[in-house]
Coordinates of C-alpha atoms and ligand atoms in Angstrom, one line a residue:
X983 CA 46.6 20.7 18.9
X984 CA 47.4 20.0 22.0
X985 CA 50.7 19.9 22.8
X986 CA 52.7 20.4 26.6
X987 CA 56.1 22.3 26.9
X988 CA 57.6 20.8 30.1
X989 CA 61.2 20.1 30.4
X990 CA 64.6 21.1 29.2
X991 CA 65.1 19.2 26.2
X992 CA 68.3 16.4 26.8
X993 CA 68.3 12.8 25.2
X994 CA 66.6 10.3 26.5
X995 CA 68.6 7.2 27.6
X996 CA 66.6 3.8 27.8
X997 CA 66.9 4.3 31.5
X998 CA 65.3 8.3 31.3
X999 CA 62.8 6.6 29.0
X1000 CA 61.6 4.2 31.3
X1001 CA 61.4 6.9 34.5
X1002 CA 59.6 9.4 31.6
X1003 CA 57.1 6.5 31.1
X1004 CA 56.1 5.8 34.5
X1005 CA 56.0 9.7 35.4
X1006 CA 53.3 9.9 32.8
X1007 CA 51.4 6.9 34.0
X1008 CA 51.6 5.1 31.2
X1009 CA 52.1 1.7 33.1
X1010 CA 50.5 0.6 36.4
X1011 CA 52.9 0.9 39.7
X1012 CA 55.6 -1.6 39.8
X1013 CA 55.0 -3.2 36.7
X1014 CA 58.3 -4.7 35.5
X1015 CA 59.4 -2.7 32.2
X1016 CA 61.9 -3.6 29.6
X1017 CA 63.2 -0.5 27.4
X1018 CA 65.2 -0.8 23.9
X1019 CA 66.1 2.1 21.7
X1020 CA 65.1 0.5 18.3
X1021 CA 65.4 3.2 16.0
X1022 CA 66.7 2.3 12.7
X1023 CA 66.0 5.2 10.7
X1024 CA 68.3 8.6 9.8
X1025 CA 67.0 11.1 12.5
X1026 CA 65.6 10.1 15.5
X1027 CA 66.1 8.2 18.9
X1028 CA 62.4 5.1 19.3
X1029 CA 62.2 3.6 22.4
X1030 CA 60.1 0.9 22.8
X1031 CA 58.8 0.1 26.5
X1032 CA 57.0 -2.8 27.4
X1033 CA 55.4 -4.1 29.8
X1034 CA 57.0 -7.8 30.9
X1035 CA 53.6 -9.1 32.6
X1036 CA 51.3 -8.0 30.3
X1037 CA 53.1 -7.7 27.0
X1038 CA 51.7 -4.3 26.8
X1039 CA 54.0 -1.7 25.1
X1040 CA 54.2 1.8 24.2
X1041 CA 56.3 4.0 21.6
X1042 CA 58.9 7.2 22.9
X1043 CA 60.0 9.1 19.9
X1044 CA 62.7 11.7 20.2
X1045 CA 64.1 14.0 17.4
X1046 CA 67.3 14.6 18.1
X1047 CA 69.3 18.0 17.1
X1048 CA 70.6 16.7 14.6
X1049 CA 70.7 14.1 12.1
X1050 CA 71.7 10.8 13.5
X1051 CA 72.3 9.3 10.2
X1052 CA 75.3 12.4 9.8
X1053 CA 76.1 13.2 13.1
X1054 CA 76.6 16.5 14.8
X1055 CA 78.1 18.1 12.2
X1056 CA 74.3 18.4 10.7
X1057 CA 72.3 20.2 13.0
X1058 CA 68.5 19.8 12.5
X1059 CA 65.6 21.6 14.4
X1060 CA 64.1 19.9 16.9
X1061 CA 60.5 21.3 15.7
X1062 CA 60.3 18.2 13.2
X1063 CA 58.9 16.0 16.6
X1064 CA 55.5 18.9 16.9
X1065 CA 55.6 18.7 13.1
X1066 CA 55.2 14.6 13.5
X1067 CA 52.5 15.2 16.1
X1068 CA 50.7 17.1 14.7
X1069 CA 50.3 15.5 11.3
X1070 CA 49.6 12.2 13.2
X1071 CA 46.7 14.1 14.8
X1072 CA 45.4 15.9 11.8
X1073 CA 45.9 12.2 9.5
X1074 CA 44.0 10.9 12.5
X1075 CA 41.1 12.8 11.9
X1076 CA 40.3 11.7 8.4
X1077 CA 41.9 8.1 8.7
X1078 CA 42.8 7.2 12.3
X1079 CA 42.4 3.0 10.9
X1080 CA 45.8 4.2 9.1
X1081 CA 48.4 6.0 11.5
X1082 CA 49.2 4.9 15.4
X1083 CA 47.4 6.5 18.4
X1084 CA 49.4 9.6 19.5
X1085 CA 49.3 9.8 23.3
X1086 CA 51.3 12.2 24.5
X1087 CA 53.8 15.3 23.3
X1088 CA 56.0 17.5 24.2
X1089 CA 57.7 20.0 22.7
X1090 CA 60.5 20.6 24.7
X1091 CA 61.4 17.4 25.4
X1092 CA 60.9 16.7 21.2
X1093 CA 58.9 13.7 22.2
X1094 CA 56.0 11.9 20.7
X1095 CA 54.5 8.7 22.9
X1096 CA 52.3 6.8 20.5
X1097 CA 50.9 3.3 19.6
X1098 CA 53.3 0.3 19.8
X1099 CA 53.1 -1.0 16.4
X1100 CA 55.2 -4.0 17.2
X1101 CA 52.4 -6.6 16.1
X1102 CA 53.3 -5.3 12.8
X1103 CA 56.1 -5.4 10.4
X1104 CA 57.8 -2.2 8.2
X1105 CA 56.6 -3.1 4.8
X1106 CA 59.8 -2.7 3.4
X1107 CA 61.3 -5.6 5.5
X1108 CA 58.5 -7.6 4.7
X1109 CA 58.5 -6.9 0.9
X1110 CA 62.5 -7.6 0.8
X1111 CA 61.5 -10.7 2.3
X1112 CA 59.2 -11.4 0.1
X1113 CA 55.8 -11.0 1.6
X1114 CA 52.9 -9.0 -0.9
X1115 CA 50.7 -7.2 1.3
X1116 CA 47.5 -7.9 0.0
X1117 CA 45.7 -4.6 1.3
X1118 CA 48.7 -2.4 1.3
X1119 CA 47.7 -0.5 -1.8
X1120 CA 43.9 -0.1 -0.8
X1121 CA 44.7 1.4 2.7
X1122 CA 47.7 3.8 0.8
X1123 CA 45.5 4.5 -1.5
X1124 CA 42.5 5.3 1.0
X1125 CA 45.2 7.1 3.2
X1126 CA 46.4 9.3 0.7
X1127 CA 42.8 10.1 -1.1
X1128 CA 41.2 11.2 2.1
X1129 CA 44.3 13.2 3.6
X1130 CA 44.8 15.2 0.2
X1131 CA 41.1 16.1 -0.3
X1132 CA 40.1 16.7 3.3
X1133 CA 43.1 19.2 3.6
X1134 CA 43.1 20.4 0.2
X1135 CA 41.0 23.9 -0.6
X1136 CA 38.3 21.5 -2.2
X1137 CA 37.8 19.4 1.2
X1138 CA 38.2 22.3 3.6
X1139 CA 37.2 25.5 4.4
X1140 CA 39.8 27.9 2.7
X1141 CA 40.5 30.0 5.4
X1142 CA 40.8 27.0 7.4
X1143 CA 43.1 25.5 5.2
X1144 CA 45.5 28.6 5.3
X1145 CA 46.0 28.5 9.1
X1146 CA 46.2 25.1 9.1
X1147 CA 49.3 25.1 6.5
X1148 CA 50.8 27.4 9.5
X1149 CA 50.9 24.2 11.6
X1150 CA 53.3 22.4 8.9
X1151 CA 55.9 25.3 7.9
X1152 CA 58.4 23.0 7.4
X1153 CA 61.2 24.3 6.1
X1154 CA 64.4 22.7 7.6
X1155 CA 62.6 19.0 6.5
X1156 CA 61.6 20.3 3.0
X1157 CA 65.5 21.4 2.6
X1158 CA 66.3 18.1 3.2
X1159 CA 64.2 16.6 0.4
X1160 CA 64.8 19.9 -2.0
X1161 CA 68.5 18.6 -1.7
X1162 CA 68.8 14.7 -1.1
X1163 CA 65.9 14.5 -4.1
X1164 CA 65.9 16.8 -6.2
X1165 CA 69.6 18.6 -6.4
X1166 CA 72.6 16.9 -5.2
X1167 CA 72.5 13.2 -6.7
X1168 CA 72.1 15.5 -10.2
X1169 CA 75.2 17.3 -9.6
X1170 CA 78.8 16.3 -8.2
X1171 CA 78.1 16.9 -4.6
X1172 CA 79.8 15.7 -2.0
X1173 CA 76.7 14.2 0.0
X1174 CA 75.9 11.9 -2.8
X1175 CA 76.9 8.1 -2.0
X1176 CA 77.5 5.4 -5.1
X1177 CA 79.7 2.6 -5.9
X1178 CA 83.2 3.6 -7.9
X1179 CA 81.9 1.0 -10.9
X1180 CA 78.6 3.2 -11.7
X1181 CA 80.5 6.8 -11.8
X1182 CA 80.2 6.4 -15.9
X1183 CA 76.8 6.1 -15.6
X1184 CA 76.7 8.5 -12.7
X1185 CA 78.6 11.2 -14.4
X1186 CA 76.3 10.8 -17.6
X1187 CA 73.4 11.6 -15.4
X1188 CA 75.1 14.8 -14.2
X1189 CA 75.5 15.8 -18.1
X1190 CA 71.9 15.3 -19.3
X1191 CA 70.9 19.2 -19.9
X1192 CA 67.3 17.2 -20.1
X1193 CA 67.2 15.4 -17.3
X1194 CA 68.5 18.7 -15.6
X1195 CA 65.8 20.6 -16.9
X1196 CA 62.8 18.4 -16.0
X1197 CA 63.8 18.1 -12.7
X1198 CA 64.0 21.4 -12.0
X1199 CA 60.6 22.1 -13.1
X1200 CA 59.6 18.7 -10.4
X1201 CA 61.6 20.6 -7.7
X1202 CA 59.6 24.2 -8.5
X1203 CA 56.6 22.0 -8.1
X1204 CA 57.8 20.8 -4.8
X1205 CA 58.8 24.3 -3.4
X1206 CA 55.6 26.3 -4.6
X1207 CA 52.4 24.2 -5.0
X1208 CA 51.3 24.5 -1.6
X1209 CA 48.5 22.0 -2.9
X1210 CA 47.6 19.6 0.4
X1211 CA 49.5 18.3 3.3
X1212 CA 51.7 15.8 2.8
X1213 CA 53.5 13.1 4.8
X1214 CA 56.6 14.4 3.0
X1215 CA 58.9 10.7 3.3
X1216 CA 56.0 8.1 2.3
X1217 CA 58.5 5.4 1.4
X1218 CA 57.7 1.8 2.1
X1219 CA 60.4 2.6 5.7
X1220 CA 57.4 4.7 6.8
X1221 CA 54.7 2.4 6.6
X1222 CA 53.5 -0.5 8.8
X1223 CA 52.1 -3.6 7.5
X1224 CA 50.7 -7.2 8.1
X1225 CA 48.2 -9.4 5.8
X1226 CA 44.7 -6.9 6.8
X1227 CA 46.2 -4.0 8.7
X1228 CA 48.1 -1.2 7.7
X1229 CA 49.7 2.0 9.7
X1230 CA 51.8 4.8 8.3
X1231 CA 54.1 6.2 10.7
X1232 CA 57.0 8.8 10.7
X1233 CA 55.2 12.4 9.2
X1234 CA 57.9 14.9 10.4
X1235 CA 58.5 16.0 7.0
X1236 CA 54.8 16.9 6.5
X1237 CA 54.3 20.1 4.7
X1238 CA 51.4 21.4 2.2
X1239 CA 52.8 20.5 -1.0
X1240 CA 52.0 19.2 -4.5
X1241 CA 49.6 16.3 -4.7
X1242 CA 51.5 13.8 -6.4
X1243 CA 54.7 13.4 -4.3
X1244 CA 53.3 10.9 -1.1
X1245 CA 52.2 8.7 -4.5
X1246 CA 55.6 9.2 -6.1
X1247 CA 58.1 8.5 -3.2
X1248 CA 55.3 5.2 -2.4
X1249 CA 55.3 4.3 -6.0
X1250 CA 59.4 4.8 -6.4
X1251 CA 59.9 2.4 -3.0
X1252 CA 57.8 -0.2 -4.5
X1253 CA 59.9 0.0 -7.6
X1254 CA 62.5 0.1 -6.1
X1255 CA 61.7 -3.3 -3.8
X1256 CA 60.9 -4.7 -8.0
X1257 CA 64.2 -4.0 -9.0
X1258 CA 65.7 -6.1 -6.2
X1259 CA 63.5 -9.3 -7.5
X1260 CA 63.9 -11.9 -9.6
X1261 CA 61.0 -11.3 -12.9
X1262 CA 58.8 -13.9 -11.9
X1263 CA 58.3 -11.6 -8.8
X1264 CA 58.1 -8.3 -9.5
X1265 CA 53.9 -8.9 -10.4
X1266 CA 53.1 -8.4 -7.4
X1267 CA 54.6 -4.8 -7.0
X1268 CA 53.3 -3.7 -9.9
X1269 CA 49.4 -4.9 -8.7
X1270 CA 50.0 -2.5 -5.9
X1271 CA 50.9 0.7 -8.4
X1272 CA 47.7 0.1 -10.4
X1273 CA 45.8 -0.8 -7.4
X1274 CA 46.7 2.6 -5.2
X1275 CA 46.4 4.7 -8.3
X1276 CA 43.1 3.3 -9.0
X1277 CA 41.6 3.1 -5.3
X1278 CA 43.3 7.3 -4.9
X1279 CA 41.4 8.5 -8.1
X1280 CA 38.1 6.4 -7.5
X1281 CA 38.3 7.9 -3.7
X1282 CA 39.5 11.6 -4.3
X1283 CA 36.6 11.8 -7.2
X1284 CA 33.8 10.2 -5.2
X1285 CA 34.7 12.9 -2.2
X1286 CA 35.4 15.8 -4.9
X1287 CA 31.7 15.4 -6.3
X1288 CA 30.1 14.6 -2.9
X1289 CA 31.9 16.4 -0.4
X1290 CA 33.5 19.4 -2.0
X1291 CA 33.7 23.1 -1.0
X1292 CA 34.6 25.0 -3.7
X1293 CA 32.0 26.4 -6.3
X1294 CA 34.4 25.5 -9.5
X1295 CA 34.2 21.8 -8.4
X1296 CA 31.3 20.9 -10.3
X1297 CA 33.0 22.4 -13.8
X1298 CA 33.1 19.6 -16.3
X1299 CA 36.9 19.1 -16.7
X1300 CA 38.1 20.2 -13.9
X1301 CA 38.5 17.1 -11.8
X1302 CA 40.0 15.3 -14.5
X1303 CA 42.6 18.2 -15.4
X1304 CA 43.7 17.8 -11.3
X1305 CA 43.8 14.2 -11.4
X1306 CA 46.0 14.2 -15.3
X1307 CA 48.4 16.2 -13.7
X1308 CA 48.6 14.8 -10.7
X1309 CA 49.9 11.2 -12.5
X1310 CA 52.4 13.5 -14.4
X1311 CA 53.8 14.8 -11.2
X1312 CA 53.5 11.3 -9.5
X1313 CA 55.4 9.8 -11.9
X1314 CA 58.2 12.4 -12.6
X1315 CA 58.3 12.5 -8.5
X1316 CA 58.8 8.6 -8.4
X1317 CA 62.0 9.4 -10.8
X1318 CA 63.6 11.5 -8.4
X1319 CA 63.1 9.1 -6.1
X1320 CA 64.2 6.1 -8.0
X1321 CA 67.4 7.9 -8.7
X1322 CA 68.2 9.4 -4.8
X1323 CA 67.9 5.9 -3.4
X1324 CA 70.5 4.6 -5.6
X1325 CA 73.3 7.2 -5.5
X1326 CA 72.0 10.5 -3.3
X1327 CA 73.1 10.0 0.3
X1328 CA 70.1 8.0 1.9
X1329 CA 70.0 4.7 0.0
X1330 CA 67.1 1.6 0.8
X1331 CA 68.0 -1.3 2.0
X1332 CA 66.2 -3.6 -1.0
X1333 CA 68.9 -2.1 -3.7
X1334 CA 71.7 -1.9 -0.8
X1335 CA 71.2 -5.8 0.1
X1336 CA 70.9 -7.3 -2.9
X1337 CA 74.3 -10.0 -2.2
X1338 CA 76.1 -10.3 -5.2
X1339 CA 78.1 -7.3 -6.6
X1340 CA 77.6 -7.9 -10.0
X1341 CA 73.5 -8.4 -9.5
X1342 CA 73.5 -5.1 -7.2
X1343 CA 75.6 -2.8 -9.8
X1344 CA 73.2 -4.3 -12.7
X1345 CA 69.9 -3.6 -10.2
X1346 CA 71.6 0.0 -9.6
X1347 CA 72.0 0.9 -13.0
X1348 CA 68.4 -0.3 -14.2
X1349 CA 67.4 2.1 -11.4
X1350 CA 69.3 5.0 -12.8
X1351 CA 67.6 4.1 -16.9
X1352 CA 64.3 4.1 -15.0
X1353 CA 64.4 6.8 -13.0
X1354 CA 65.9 9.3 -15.8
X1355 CA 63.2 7.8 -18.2
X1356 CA 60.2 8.2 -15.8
X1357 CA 61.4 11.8 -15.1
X1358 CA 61.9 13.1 -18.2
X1359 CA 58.8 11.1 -20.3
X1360 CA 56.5 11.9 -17.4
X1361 CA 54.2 13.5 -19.2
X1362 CA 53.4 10.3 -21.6
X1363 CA 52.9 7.4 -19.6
X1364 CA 49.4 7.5 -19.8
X1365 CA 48.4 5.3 -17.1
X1366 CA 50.2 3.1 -14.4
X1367 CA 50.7 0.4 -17.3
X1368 CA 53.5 2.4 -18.5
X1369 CA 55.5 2.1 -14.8
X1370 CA 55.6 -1.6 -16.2
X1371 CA 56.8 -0.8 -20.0
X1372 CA 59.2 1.8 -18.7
X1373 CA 60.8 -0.8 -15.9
X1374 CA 60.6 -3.6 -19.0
X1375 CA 62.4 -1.1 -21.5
X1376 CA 65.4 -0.1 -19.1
X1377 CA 66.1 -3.6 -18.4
X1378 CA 69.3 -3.2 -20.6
Ligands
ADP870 N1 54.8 3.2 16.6 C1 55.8 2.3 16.5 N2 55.6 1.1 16.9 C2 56.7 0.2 16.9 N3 57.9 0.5 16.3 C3 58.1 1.7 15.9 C4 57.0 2.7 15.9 N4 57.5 3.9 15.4 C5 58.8 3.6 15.0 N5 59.1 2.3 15.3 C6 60.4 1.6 15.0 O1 61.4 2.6 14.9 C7 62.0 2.6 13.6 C8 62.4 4.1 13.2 O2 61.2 4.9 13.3 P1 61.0 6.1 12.3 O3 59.8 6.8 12.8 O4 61.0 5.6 10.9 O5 62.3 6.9 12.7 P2 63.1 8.0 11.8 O6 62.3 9.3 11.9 O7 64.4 8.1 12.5 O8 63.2 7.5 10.4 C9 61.0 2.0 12.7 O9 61.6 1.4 11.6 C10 60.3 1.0 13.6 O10 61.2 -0.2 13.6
LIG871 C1 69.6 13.1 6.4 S1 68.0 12.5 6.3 C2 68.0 11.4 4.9 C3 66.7 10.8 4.6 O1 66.2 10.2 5.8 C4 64.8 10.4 5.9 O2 64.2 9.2 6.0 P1 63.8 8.5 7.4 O3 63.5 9.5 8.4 O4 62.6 7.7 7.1 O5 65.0 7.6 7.8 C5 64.4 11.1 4.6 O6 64.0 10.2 3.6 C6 65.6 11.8 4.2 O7 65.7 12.2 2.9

């Protein structure tokens, strides 16, 4: 990976951002440039430079020390920017159609110049608006087939694939997701967010010895199964979309981890955009759940009996034992999900914006049925049908 160490690290300022753009050539002399710091997520500072004449534009991402969404009370490594480099590279190589160009990085500086997306729109915008996104699930689907095989220890060679894993030691990132998912909106904890009216059903969470129990054999999952490398945040915030074209942005939480969690957080934010909708539009969402599952299996299976590595690949069973489990884990990891994004400390914007109090608290506490009951009855879904019969059953 190639990756330069130049400077002292300080935040950028739109004005630094431009002079750091035109030191590395990325504009011809003179041009007349316009820079906005657009970022709208929890961690980092995205500047977005363009070009005025041309309309040409380019992408400065900075991690800052910290978590922007907190402050500077929550210090955060700066490594998270060669983490997001580097699994924009590495995607890149399997499905570069699917994540923006990287340009440039450097590691003291915490930067990442990439591909202005700005043609585009973040899915979950559009879906909160309404739009479908007719290929979304194909190219998620495609994205996540060919990124977990290809890195996995059936798609790669296995010594390979250990040094690789050294690339995306991730540990600061993972803590954030071992506690914003998967601990504190279980327990009483002080980061967790939620409206005064749902504490009953809140409180009742924190209470169910069953609910506890199932999640903490998810969250083992999540710290141990170094399976293949994950984006680590694949929620619908992460991923760029228009009617043919889609790009998934944002990896810095990348680490090798269990199969199933990009296809739970995806699955949970496109629930999660359904609960915000009125019935007659939810079909739409649901499409896209059967759709990924089905385009990820047929993929994964196609490259595990062409392409694989591993001399136990061809065992009758196997495949389909990797695959069962990996829907259990999928679907247990879309609970946590469901659940964090209604009360943890990060919410989403399609539960958050929903207008009227009385349709938000109702939307909130369908979320928290659903979640608890995809967690917990994981195991018996038997197919992507049952997202649709559990979301139907925990209407009321
Ligand atoms: N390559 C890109 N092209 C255009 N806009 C981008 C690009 N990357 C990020 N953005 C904008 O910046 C926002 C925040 O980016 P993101 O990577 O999600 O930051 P964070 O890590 O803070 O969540 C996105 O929602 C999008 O609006
Ligand atoms: C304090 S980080 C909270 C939350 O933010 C991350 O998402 P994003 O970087 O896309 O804004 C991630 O989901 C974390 O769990």
């Amino acid at each position: 990976m190639t990756i330069v160490q130049s400077a002292v690290y300080e935040p950028l300022t739109e004005q630094k951002a431009t002079a750091l753009a035109v030191r590395l050539g990325l504009f011809r002399d003179g041009a007349p440039l316009l820079c906005r710091e657009i970022g709208d997520g929890n961690l980092n500072l995205v500047f977005h430079i363009v070009d005025q004449a041309t309309k040409q534009g380019v992408i400065i991402k900075q991690a800052l020390p910290y978590a922007k969404v907190v402050g500077e009370s929550w210090p955060l490594t700066l490594k998270r920017a060669v983490i997001e480099s580097n699994a924009l590279r590495t995607f890149a190589s399997y499905v570069p159609q699917y994540v923006p160009k990287v340009y440039y990085s450097d590691e003291s500086l915490a930067i990442t110049v990439m591909e202005d997306l700005s043609r585009l729109q973040i899915a979950r915008k559009g879906l909160i608006e309404g739009k479908t996104y007719p290929l979304l699930s194909r190219h998620i689907g495609e994205f996540i087939a060919k990124t977990a095989f290809y890195t996995s220890d059936f798609g790669m060679n296995q010594q390979e694939k250990k040094k690789l894993a050294q690339n995306f030691v991730n540990p600061e990132l993972c803590k954030i997701t071992e506690d914003l998912v998967f601990t504190d909106p279980f327990f009483d904890h002080d980061t967790n967010n939620f409206e005064d009216e749902l504490r009953p059903d809140v409180e009742a969470l924190w209470q169910d010895d069953r609910l506890h129990l199932e999640t903490a054999k998810l969250k083992r999952k999540f710290l141990t199964e170094a399976d293949v490398l994950l984006h680590g945040d694949l929620h619908t915030g992460s991923i760029f979309a228009s009617d043919d074209e889609t790009k998934v942005i944002d990896p810095e939480f990348a680490f090798y981890g269990p199969i199933g969690f990009d296809l739970g957080q995806f699955f949970a934010n496109l629930l999660l955009n359904a609960l915000s909708r009125s019935e007659a539009e939810r079909q739409p969402l649901f499409v896209h759940i059967d759709s990924t599952w089905r385009v990820f299996t047929s993929i994964f299976a196609e490259l595990w009996q062409t392409e694989s590595v591993e001399t136990y690949a061809a065992t009758p069973g196997l495949l389909d034992e990797v695959l069962r489990q990996a829907f259990i884990d999928t679907v247990g990891f879309a609970g946590c999900e469901v659940i964090r994004r209604t009360i943890g400390l990060a919410h989403v914007a399609d539960l958050d914006g929903i207008e009227q109090k009385v349709e938000r608290l109702a939307a909130k506490r369908h979320a928290l049925r659903l979640g608890r009951r995809l967690i917990v009855e994981r195991a018996e879904l038997a197919g992507t049908d049952g997202f649709r019969r559990l979301f139907v059953e925990t209407e009321r």
